[in-house]
Amino acid sequence: MSQNISDQTNYWIEEINRLRVEKDAVILAHYYQQPDIQEVADFVGDSLDLSKKAASTTASIIVFAGVHFMAETAKILNPSKKVLLPDLAAGCSLAESCSAEDLKKFKIENPNHIVVSYVNTSAEVKALSDLVCTSSNAEAIIRSIPATKPILFAPDKNLGRYIMEITGRKMDLWEGSCIVHESFSLDKLISLHKEHPTAQIIAHPESEGFILDVANFIGSTSQLIEHVKTQECTSFIVATEAGILHKMQQVVPHKKLIPAPAKENNTCACSECGFMKMNSIEKLYLCLKNETPEITLDQHLINEALIPIQRMLALS
Ligand code: 13P
Ligand code: SF4
């Protein structure tokens, strides 16, 4: 008799639990992963937390339930470990918007610029950067750079513009953006807020300026979760990828969390990252079982990309 879906899922979860012990593996997951993946993970966090966990783990295998640049960062920080990503095609529109060739060209034309790259970039782009940052520490990283130095902030123009506003620091911005965070509709958000006038609007800084302008709070995924936890307010409109609502609702079960509405989508109010959602519990099981797909990087590239990541971790 064929198994029904929940029996099948239970089997994958049981096998994941058995295999992680047998193989001494740790499962790291981003807040945008499917709820079942977040539940099975050893650690769920934002990009910075996940980098720190990857750097400090003693496990032999790191299974990264996230997107490609996150698993690459884990490999760079821990080159002796096997780093697995359930689906190698899990990319990122931001990482794709900045090629190493184009950045090389910029550096040749602008040799004095300090290049600060968002962690959402390829290992090759990190290797060309002076500093890496995440949305949790971008402000501190930019403030650490002497005022006389010109800065290129790549590739997220929305995060870059926001950091310019809060620090008063002028920067050159790469023309890149996140397709998910650019999907929010201001008109629909304002209408929704009229229906929930006491709700706070909270947003990830990858969102466009017109969304950030109306937000009561702006922060990384972990900062958004911390915010809803510590505020007296009992309802929030959340402008970031909808996967975050799983953990957020667990942290504040009694509060109302409303996903910010997307421009195009009339049937579903939420925005989901197709790259993050390429991972599934089945792929997680298969990748742990078969120890593939594996992230492999040239040792020279690892050495070069590690420098700006370590500078970031020292400043975080
Ligand atoms: P953080 O989790 O660091 O806020 O980043 C969000 C993101 O864009 C992941 O792709
Ligand atoms: Fe990239 Fe945006 Fe998806 Fe994050 S949410 S992985 S920035 S495309």
PDB file of N, CA and C in Angstrom, residues 120-207:
ATOM      1  N   ASN A 120      24.735  38.718   0.359  1.00  0.00           N
ATOM      2  CA  ASN A 120      24.012  38.108  -0.771  1.00  0.00           C
ATOM      3  C   ASN A 120      24.793  38.309  -2.062  1.00  0.00           C
ATOM      4  N   THR A 121      25.981  37.714  -2.141  1.00  0.00           N
ATOM      5  CA  THR A 121      26.841  37.797  -3.332  1.00  0.00           C
ATOM      6  C   THR A 121      27.593  36.480  -3.475  1.00  0.00           C
ATOM      7  N   SER A 122      28.140  36.265  -4.667  1.00  0.00           N
ATOM      8  CA  SER A 122      28.920  35.040  -4.903  1.00  0.00           C
ATOM      9  C   SER A 122      30.261  35.122  -4.167  1.00  0.00           C
ATOM     10  N   ALA A 123      30.910  33.970  -4.023  1.00  0.00           N
ATOM     11  CA  ALA A 123      32.236  33.926  -3.397  1.00  0.00           C
ATOM     12  C   ALA A 123      33.223  34.784  -4.194  1.00  0.00           C
ATOM     13  N   GLU A 124      33.082  34.801  -5.539  1.00  0.00           N
ATOM     14  CA  GLU A 124      33.999  35.580  -6.390  1.00  0.00           C
ATOM     15  C   GLU A 124      33.858  37.072  -6.099  1.00  0.00           C
ATOM     16  N   VAL A 125      32.622  37.525  -5.891  1.00  0.00           N
ATOM     17  CA  VAL A 125      32.398  38.955  -5.583  1.00  0.00           C
ATOM     18  C   VAL A 125      32.931  39.266  -4.185  1.00  0.00           C
ATOM     19  N   LYS A 126      32.728  38.359  -3.245  1.00  0.00           N
ATOM     20  CA  LYS A 126      33.274  38.584  -1.890  1.00  0.00           C
ATOM     21  C   LYS A 126      34.802  38.708  -1.960  1.00  0.00           C
ATOM     22  N   ALA A 127      35.415  37.861  -2.787  1.00  0.00           N
ATOM     23  CA  ALA A 127      36.879  37.876  -2.894  1.00  0.00           C
ATOM     24  C   ALA A 127      37.399  39.215  -3.427  1.00  0.00           C
ATOM     25  N   LEU A 128      36.553  39.950  -4.137  1.00  0.00           N
ATOM     26  CA  LEU A 128      36.958  41.262  -4.677  1.00  0.00           C
ATOM     27  C   LEU A 128      36.596  42.406  -3.725  1.00  0.00           C
ATOM     28  N   SER A 129      35.986  42.073  -2.586  1.00  0.00           N
ATOM     29  CA  SER A 129      35.462  43.111  -1.686  1.00  0.00           C
ATOM     30  C   SER A 129      36.411  43.373  -0.522  1.00  0.00           C
ATOM     31  N   ASP A 130      36.318  44.606   0.008  1.00  0.00           N
ATOM     32  CA  ASP A 130      37.114  44.931   1.198  1.00  0.00           C
ATOM     33  C   ASP A 130      36.396  44.479   2.463  1.00  0.00           C
ATOM     34  N   LEU A 131      35.077  44.586   2.432  1.00  0.00           N
ATOM     35  CA  LEU A 131      34.266  44.217   3.594  1.00  0.00           C
ATOM     36  C   LEU A 131      32.982  43.558   3.119  1.00  0.00           C
ATOM     37  N   VAL A 132      32.484  42.644   3.932  1.00  0.00           N
ATOM     38  CA  VAL A 132      31.164  42.059   3.696  1.00  0.00           C
ATOM     39  C   VAL A 132      30.261  42.577   4.805  1.00  0.00           C
ATOM     40  N   CYS A 133      28.945  42.658   4.544  1.00  0.00           N
ATOM     41  CA  CYS A 133      28.006  43.015   5.616  1.00  0.00           C
ATOM     42  C   CYS A 133      26.719  42.227   5.428  1.00  0.00           C
ATOM     43  N   THR A 134      25.911  42.196   6.472  1.00  0.00           N
ATOM     44  CA  THR A 134      24.553  41.655   6.362  1.00  0.00           C
ATOM     45  C   THR A 134      23.608  42.792   6.742  1.00  0.00           C
ATOM     46  N   SER A 135      22.301  42.536   6.670  1.00  0.00           N
ATOM     47  CA  SER A 135      21.377  43.617   7.033  1.00  0.00           C
ATOM     48  C   SER A 135      21.428  43.908   8.532  1.00  0.00           C
ATOM     49  N   SER A 136      21.921  42.954   9.338  1.00  0.00           N
ATOM     50  CA  SER A 136      22.041  43.184  10.796  1.00  0.00           C
ATOM     51  C   SER A 136      23.170  44.151  11.134  1.00  0.00           C
ATOM     52  N   ASN A 137      24.237  44.120  10.347  1.00  0.00           N
ATOM     53  CA  ASN A 137      25.418  44.899  10.754  1.00  0.00           C
ATOM     54  C   ASN A 137      25.863  45.937   9.721  1.00  0.00           C
ATOM     55  N   ALA A 138      25.076  46.160   8.664  1.00  0.00           N
ATOM     56  CA  ALA A 138      25.505  47.072   7.590  1.00  0.00           C
ATOM     57  C   ALA A 138      25.817  48.474   8.131  1.00  0.00           C
ATOM     58  N   GLU A 139      24.997  48.958   9.056  1.00  0.00           N
ATOM     59  CA  GLU A 139      25.210  50.309   9.601  1.00  0.00           C
ATOM     60  C   GLU A 139      26.583  50.378  10.303  1.00  0.00           C
ATOM     61  N   ALA A 140      26.858  49.388  11.162  1.00  0.00           N
ATOM     62  CA  ALA A 140      28.129  49.381  11.909  1.00  0.00           C
ATOM     63  C   ALA A 140      29.318  49.246  10.964  1.00  0.00           C
ATOM     64  N   ILE A 141      29.165  48.445   9.930  1.00  0.00           N
ATOM     65  CA  ILE A 141      30.270  48.247   8.971  1.00  0.00           C
ATOM     66  C   ILE A 141      30.561  49.575   8.252  1.00  0.00           C
ATOM     67  N   ILE A 142      29.513  50.250   7.805  1.00  0.00           N
ATOM     68  CA  ILE A 142      29.725  51.516   7.085  1.00  0.00           C
ATOM     69  C   ILE A 142      30.309  52.571   8.023  1.00  0.00           C
ATOM     70  N   ARG A 143      29.827  52.619   9.255  1.00  0.00           N
ATOM     71  CA  ARG A 143      30.358  53.600  10.215  1.00  0.00           C
ATOM     72  C   ARG A 143      31.826  53.332  10.552  1.00  0.00           C
ATOM     73  N   SER A 144      32.303  52.102  10.330  1.00  0.00           N
ATOM     74  CA  SER A 144      33.700  51.775  10.663  1.00  0.00           C
ATOM     75  C   SER A 144      34.687  52.292   9.613  1.00  0.00           C
ATOM     76  N   ILE A 145      34.169  52.770   8.480  1.00  0.00           N
ATOM     77  CA  ILE A 145      35.060  53.182   7.375  1.00  0.00           C
ATOM     78  C   ILE A 145      35.386  54.672   7.492  1.00  0.00           C
ATOM     79  N   PRO A 146      36.682  55.037   7.473  1.00  0.00           N
ATOM     80  CA  PRO A 146      37.057  56.448   7.604  1.00  0.00           C
ATOM     81  C   PRO A 146      36.297  57.347   6.625  1.00  0.00           C
ATOM     82  N   ALA A 147      35.883  58.534   7.117  1.00  0.00           N
ATOM     83  CA  ALA A 147      35.004  59.439   6.368  1.00  0.00           C
ATOM     84  C   ALA A 147      35.605  59.890   5.036  1.00  0.00           C
ATOM     85  N   THR A 148      36.924  59.831   4.919  1.00  0.00           N
ATOM     86  CA  THR A 148      37.577  60.323   3.699  1.00  0.00           C
ATOM     87  C   THR A 148      37.515  59.308   2.548  1.00  0.00           C
ATOM     88  N   LYS A 149      37.155  58.089   2.843  1.00  0.00           N
ATOM     89  CA  LYS A 149      37.199  57.032   1.817  1.00  0.00           C
ATOM     90  C   LYS A 149      35.892  56.970   1.018  1.00  0.00           C
ATOM     91  N   PRO A 150      35.989  56.954  -0.311  1.00  0.00           N
ATOM     92  CA  PRO A 150      34.774  56.710  -1.109  1.00  0.00           C
ATOM     93  C   PRO A 150      34.342  55.238  -0.977  1.00  0.00           C
ATOM     94  N   ILE A 151      33.040  55.022  -0.970  1.00  0.00           N
ATOM     95  CA  ILE A 151      32.528  53.651  -0.765  1.00  0.00           C
ATOM     96  C   ILE A 151      31.643  53.236  -1.935  1.00  0.00           C
ATOM     97  N   LEU A 152      31.833  51.991  -2.383  1.00  0.00           N
ATOM     98  CA  LEU A 152      30.832  51.352  -3.248  1.00  0.00           C
ATOM     99  C   LEU A 152      30.077  50.360  -2.380  1.00  0.00           C
ATOM    100  N   PHE A 153      28.740  50.466  -2.360  1.00  0.00           N
ATOM    101  CA  PHE A 153      27.915  49.495  -1.653  1.00  0.00           C
ATOM    102  C   PHE A 153      27.234  48.639  -2.703  1.00  0.00           C
ATOM    103  N   ALA A 154      27.494  47.321  -2.653  1.00  0.00           N
ATOM    104  CA  ALA A 154      26.932  46.424  -3.680  1.00  0.00           C
ATOM    105  C   ALA A 154      26.336  45.186  -3.008  1.00  0.00           C
ATOM    106  N   PRO A 155      25.330  44.536  -3.627  1.00  0.00           N
ATOM    107  CA  PRO A 155      24.622  45.001  -4.809  1.00  0.00           C
ATOM    108  C   PRO A 155      23.242  45.577  -4.482  1.00  0.00           C
ATOM    109  N   ASP A 156      22.829  45.656  -3.204  1.00  0.00           N
ATOM    110  CA  ASP A 156      21.438  46.038  -2.923  1.00  0.00           C
ATOM    111  C   ASP A 156      21.281  47.559  -2.796  1.00  0.00           C
ATOM    112  N   LYS A 157      20.718  48.176  -3.839  1.00  0.00           N
ATOM    113  CA  LYS A 157      20.556  49.640  -3.816  1.00  0.00           C
ATOM    114  C   LYS A 157      19.571  50.077  -2.733  1.00  0.00           C
ATOM    115  N   ASN A 158      18.586  49.228  -2.403  1.00  0.00           N
ATOM    116  CA  ASN A 158      17.598  49.631  -1.390  1.00  0.00           C
ATOM    117  C   ASN A 158      18.209  49.648   0.012  1.00  0.00           C
ATOM    118  N   LEU A 159      18.926  48.588   0.346  1.00  0.00           N
ATOM    119  CA  LEU A 159      19.628  48.573   1.636  1.00  0.00           C
ATOM    120  C   LEU A 159      20.659  49.700   1.666  1.00  0.00           C
ATOM    121  N   GLY A 160      21.374  49.876   0.558  1.00  0.00           N
ATOM    122  CA  GLY A 160      22.402  50.920   0.489  1.00  0.00           C
ATOM    123  C   GLY A 160      21.817  52.306   0.729  1.00  0.00           C
ATOM    124  N   ARG A 161      20.673  52.588   0.075  1.00  0.00           N
ATOM    125  CA  ARG A 161      20.037  53.905   0.234  1.00  0.00           C
ATOM    126  C   ARG A 161      19.601  54.117   1.680  1.00  0.00           C
ATOM    127  N   TYR A 162      19.066  53.061   2.272  1.00  0.00           N
ATOM    128  CA  TYR A 162      18.619  53.149   3.673  1.00  0.00           C
ATOM    129  C   TYR A 162      19.819  53.417   4.601  1.00  0.00           C
ATOM    130  N   ILE A 163      20.922  52.738   4.375  1.00  0.00           N
ATOM    131  CA  ILE A 163      22.114  52.943   5.225  1.00  0.00           C
ATOM    132  C   ILE A 163      22.662  54.360   5.023  1.00  0.00           C
ATOM    133  N   MET A 164      22.593  54.861   3.786  1.00  0.00           N
ATOM    134  CA  MET A 164      23.033  56.244   3.544  1.00  0.00           C
ATOM    135  C   MET A 164      22.196  57.206   4.371  1.00  0.00           C
ATOM    136  N   GLU A 165      20.887  56.949   4.409  1.00  0.00           N
ATOM    137  CA  GLU A 165      19.969  57.839   5.150  1.00  0.00           C
ATOM    138  C   GLU A 165      20.273  57.837   6.637  1.00  0.00           C
ATOM    139  N   ILE A 166      20.488  56.656   7.221  1.00  0.00           N
ATOM    140  CA  ILE A 166      20.656  56.620   8.686  1.00  0.00           C
ATOM    141  C   ILE A 166      22.068  57.000   9.138  1.00  0.00           C
ATOM    142  N   THR A 167      23.039  56.854   8.233  1.00  0.00           N
ATOM    143  CA  THR A 167      24.412  57.202   8.645  1.00  0.00           C
ATOM    144  C   THR A 167      24.819  58.585   8.128  1.00  0.00           C
ATOM    145  N   GLY A 168      24.088  59.101   7.131  1.00  0.00           N
ATOM    146  CA  GLY A 168      24.477  60.364   6.501  1.00  0.00           C
ATOM    147  C   GLY A 168      25.704  60.204   5.614  1.00  0.00           C
ATOM    148  N   ARG A 169      26.117  58.965   5.367  1.00  0.00           N
ATOM    149  CA  ARG A 169      27.328  58.703   4.583  1.00  0.00           C
ATOM    150  C   ARG A 169      26.970  58.544   3.110  1.00  0.00           C
ATOM    151  N   LYS A 170      27.646  59.329   2.261  1.00  0.00           N
ATOM    152  CA  LYS A 170      27.374  59.191   0.836  1.00  0.00           C
ATOM    153  C   LYS A 170      28.089  57.941   0.302  1.00  0.00           C
ATOM    154  N   MET A 171      27.391  57.176  -0.524  1.00  0.00           N
ATOM    155  CA  MET A 171      28.031  55.980  -1.095  1.00  0.00           C
ATOM    156  C   MET A 171      27.597  55.847  -2.552  1.00  0.00           C
ATOM    157  N   ASP A 172      28.413  55.183  -3.349  1.00  0.00           N
ATOM    158  CA  ASP A 172      27.958  54.785  -4.680  1.00  0.00           C
ATOM    159  C   ASP A 172      27.233  53.455  -4.516  1.00  0.00           C
ATOM    160  N   LEU A 173      26.074  53.344  -5.169  1.00  0.00           N
ATOM    161  CA  LEU A 173      25.249  52.148  -5.000  1.00  0.00           C
ATOM    162  C   LEU A 173      25.210  51.327  -6.277  1.00  0.00           C
ATOM    163  N   TRP A 174      25.397  50.036  -6.121  1.00  0.00           N
ATOM    164  CA  TRP A 174      25.234  49.108  -7.257  1.00  0.00           C
ATOM    165  C   TRP A 174      23.751  49.033  -7.597  1.00  0.00           C
ATOM    166  N   GLU A 175      23.437  48.752  -8.869  1.00  0.00           N
ATOM    167  CA  GLU A 175      22.038  48.718  -9.306  1.00  0.00           C
ATOM    168  C   GLU A 175      21.471  47.290  -9.144  1.00  0.00           C
ATOM    169  N   GLY A 176      21.312  46.848  -7.919  1.00  0.00           N
ATOM    170  CA  GLY A 176      20.757  45.502  -7.704  1.00  0.00           C
ATOM    171  C   GLY A 176      19.619  45.559  -6.706  1.00  0.00           C
ATOM    172  N   SER A 177      18.764  44.546  -6.735  1.00  0.00           N
ATOM    173  CA  SER A 177      17.654  44.528  -5.776  1.00  0.00           C
ATOM    174  C   SER A 177      17.128  43.111  -5.613  1.00  0.00           C
ATOM    175  N   CYS A 178      16.320  42.945  -4.570  1.00  0.00           N
ATOM    176  CA  CYS A 178      15.701  41.649  -4.287  1.00  0.00           C
ATOM    177  C   CYS A 178      14.301  41.636  -4.896  1.00  0.00           C
ATOM    178  N   ILE A 179      14.030  40.655  -5.751  1.00  0.00           N
ATOM    179  CA  ILE A 179      12.724  40.602  -6.428  1.00  0.00           C
ATOM    180  C   ILE A 179      11.581  40.433  -5.428  1.00  0.00           C
ATOM    181  N   VAL A 180      11.846  39.789  -4.327  1.00  0.00           N
ATOM    182  CA  VAL A 180      10.786  39.547  -3.332  1.00  0.00           C
ATOM    183  C   VAL A 180      10.451  40.845  -2.601  1.00  0.00           C
ATOM    184  N   HIS A 181      11.474  41.545  -2.140  1.00  0.00           N
ATOM    185  CA  HIS A 181      11.233  42.771  -1.364  1.00  0.00           C
ATOM    186  C   HIS A 181      10.794  43.940  -2.245  1.00  0.00           C
ATOM    187  N   GLU A 182      10.966  43.797  -3.568  1.00  0.00           N
ATOM    188  CA  GLU A 182      10.458  44.845  -4.455  1.00  0.00           C
ATOM    189  C   GLU A 182       9.041  44.541  -4.919  1.00  0.00           C
ATOM    190  N   SER A 183       8.426  43.518  -4.336  1.00  0.00           N
ATOM    191  CA  SER A 183       7.080  43.139  -4.793  1.00  0.00           C
ATOM    192  C   SER A 183       5.978  43.793  -3.961  1.00  0.00           C
ATOM    193  N   PHE A 184       6.340  44.524  -2.902  1.00  0.00           N
ATOM    194  CA  PHE A 184       5.284  45.077  -2.033  1.00  0.00           C
ATOM    195  C   PHE A 184       4.630  46.314  -2.659  1.00  0.00           C
ATOM    196  N   SER A 185       3.311  46.383  -2.475  1.00  0.00           N
ATOM    197  CA  SER A 185       2.545  47.505  -3.030  1.00  0.00           C
ATOM    198  C   SER A 185       2.249  48.537  -1.952  1.00  0.00           C
ATOM    199  N   LEU A 186       2.642  49.786  -2.215  1.00  0.00           N
ATOM    200  CA  LEU A 186       2.394  50.851  -1.229  1.00  0.00           C
ATOM    201  C   LEU A 186       0.895  51.121  -1.094  1.00  0.00           C
ATOM    202  N   ASP A 187       0.183  51.200  -2.224  1.00  0.00           N
ATOM    203  CA  ASP A 187      -1.260  51.480  -2.170  1.00  0.00           C
ATOM    204  C   ASP A 187      -1.994  50.430  -1.346  1.00  0.00           C
ATOM    205  N   LYS A 188      -1.670  49.166  -1.637  1.00  0.00           N
ATOM    206  CA  LYS A 188      -2.348  48.081  -0.911  1.00  0.00           C
ATOM    207  C   LYS A 188      -1.943  48.078   0.566  1.00  0.00           C
ATOM    208  N   LEU A 189      -0.692  48.443   0.818  1.00  0.00           N
ATOM    209  CA  LEU A 189      -0.219  48.488   2.209  1.00  0.00           C
ATOM    210  C   LEU A 189      -0.980  49.567   2.992  1.00  0.00           C
ATOM    211  N   ILE A 190      -1.173  50.727   2.353  1.00  0.00           N
ATOM    212  CA  ILE A 190      -1.894  51.818   3.026  1.00  0.00           C
ATOM    213  C   ILE A 190      -3.358  51.418   3.270  1.00  0.00           C
ATOM    214  N   SER A 191      -3.973  50.773   2.279  1.00  0.00           N
ATOM    215  CA  SER A 191      -5.369  50.311   2.464  1.00  0.00           C
ATOM    216  C   SER A 191      -5.451  49.308   3.607  1.00  0.00           C
ATOM    217  N   LEU A 192      -4.484  48.395   3.620  1.00  0.00           N
ATOM    218  CA  LEU A 192      -4.475  47.363   4.676  1.00  0.00           C
ATOM    219  C   LEU A 192      -4.309  48.015   6.049  1.00  0.00           C
ATOM    220  N   HIS A 193      -3.458  49.037   6.104  1.00  0.00           N
ATOM    221  CA  HIS A 193      -3.232  49.712   7.390  1.00  0.00           C
ATOM    222  C   HIS A 193      -4.489  50.442   7.866  1.00  0.00           C
ATOM    223  N   LYS A 194      -5.284  50.918   6.899  1.00  0.00           N
ATOM    224  CA  LYS A 194      -6.553  51.573   7.278  1.00  0.00           C
ATOM    225  C   LYS A 194      -7.490  50.552   7.944  1.00  0.00           C
ATOM    226  N   GLU A 195      -7.408  49.300   7.485  1.00  0.00           N
ATOM    227  CA  GLU A 195      -8.237  48.238   8.104  1.00  0.00           C
ATOM    228  C   GLU A 195      -7.693  47.850   9.485  1.00  0.00           C
ATOM    229  N   HIS A 196      -6.396  48.075   9.693  1.00  0.00           N
ATOM    230  CA  HIS A 196      -5.750  47.699  10.972  1.00  0.00           C
ATOM    231  C   HIS A 196      -4.965  48.920  11.473  1.00  0.00           C
ATOM    232  N   PRO A 197      -5.667  49.993  11.861  1.00  0.00           N
ATOM    233  CA  PRO A 197      -4.961  51.249  12.153  1.00  0.00           C
ATOM    234  C   PRO A 197      -3.999  51.188  13.336  1.00  0.00           C
ATOM    235  N   THR A 198      -4.166  50.230  14.232  1.00  0.00           N
ATOM    236  CA  THR A 198      -3.240  50.171  15.384  1.00  0.00           C
ATOM    237  C   THR A 198      -2.016  49.292  15.092  1.00  0.00           C
ATOM    238  N   ALA A 199      -2.022  48.647  13.940  1.00  0.00           N
ATOM    239  CA  ALA A 199      -0.882  47.755  13.624  1.00  0.00           C
ATOM    240  C   ALA A 199       0.363  48.579  13.289  1.00  0.00           C
ATOM    241  N   GLN A 200       1.521  48.091  13.733  1.00  0.00           N
ATOM    242  CA  GLN A 200       2.792  48.695  13.307  1.00  0.00           C
ATOM    243  C   GLN A 200       3.199  48.063  11.974  1.00  0.00           C
ATOM    244  N   ILE A 201       3.752  48.892  11.081  1.00  0.00           N
ATOM    245  CA  ILE A 201       4.312  48.356   9.828  1.00  0.00           C
ATOM    246  C   ILE A 201       5.801  48.111  10.077  1.00  0.00           C
ATOM    247  N   ILE A 202       6.239  46.887   9.855  1.00  0.00           N
ATOM    248  CA  ILE A 202       7.667  46.586  10.043  1.00  0.00           C
ATOM    249  C   ILE A 202       8.209  46.032   8.723  1.00  0.00           C
ATOM    250  N   ALA A 203       9.452  46.400   8.387  1.00  0.00           N
ATOM    251  CA  ALA A 203       9.958  46.065   7.042  1.00  0.00           C
ATOM    252  C   ALA A 203      11.432  45.677   7.071  1.00  0.00           C
ATOM    253  N   HIS A 204      11.789  44.811   6.143  1.00  0.00           N
ATOM    254  CA  HIS A 204      13.202  44.472   5.932  1.00  0.00           C
ATOM    255  C   HIS A 204      13.813  45.578   5.058  1.00  0.00           C
ATOM    256  N   PRO A 205      15.089  45.958   5.325  1.00  0.00           N
ATOM    257  CA  PRO A 205      15.674  47.075   4.549  1.00  0.00           C
ATOM    258  C   PRO A 205      15.943  46.772   3.081  1.00  0.00           C
ATOM    259  N   GLU A 206      15.707  45.546   2.625  1.00  0.00           N
ATOM    260  CA  GLU A 206      15.784  45.276   1.187  1.00  0.00           C
ATOM    261  C   GLU A 206      14.541  45.814   0.468  1.00  0.00           C
ATOM    262  N   SER A 207      13.532  46.254   1.240  1.00  0.00           N
ATOM    263  CA  SER A 207      12.311  46.803   0.627  1.00  0.00           C
ATOM    264  C   SER A 207      12.602  48.171   0.011  1.00  0.00           C
TER     265      SER A 207
END
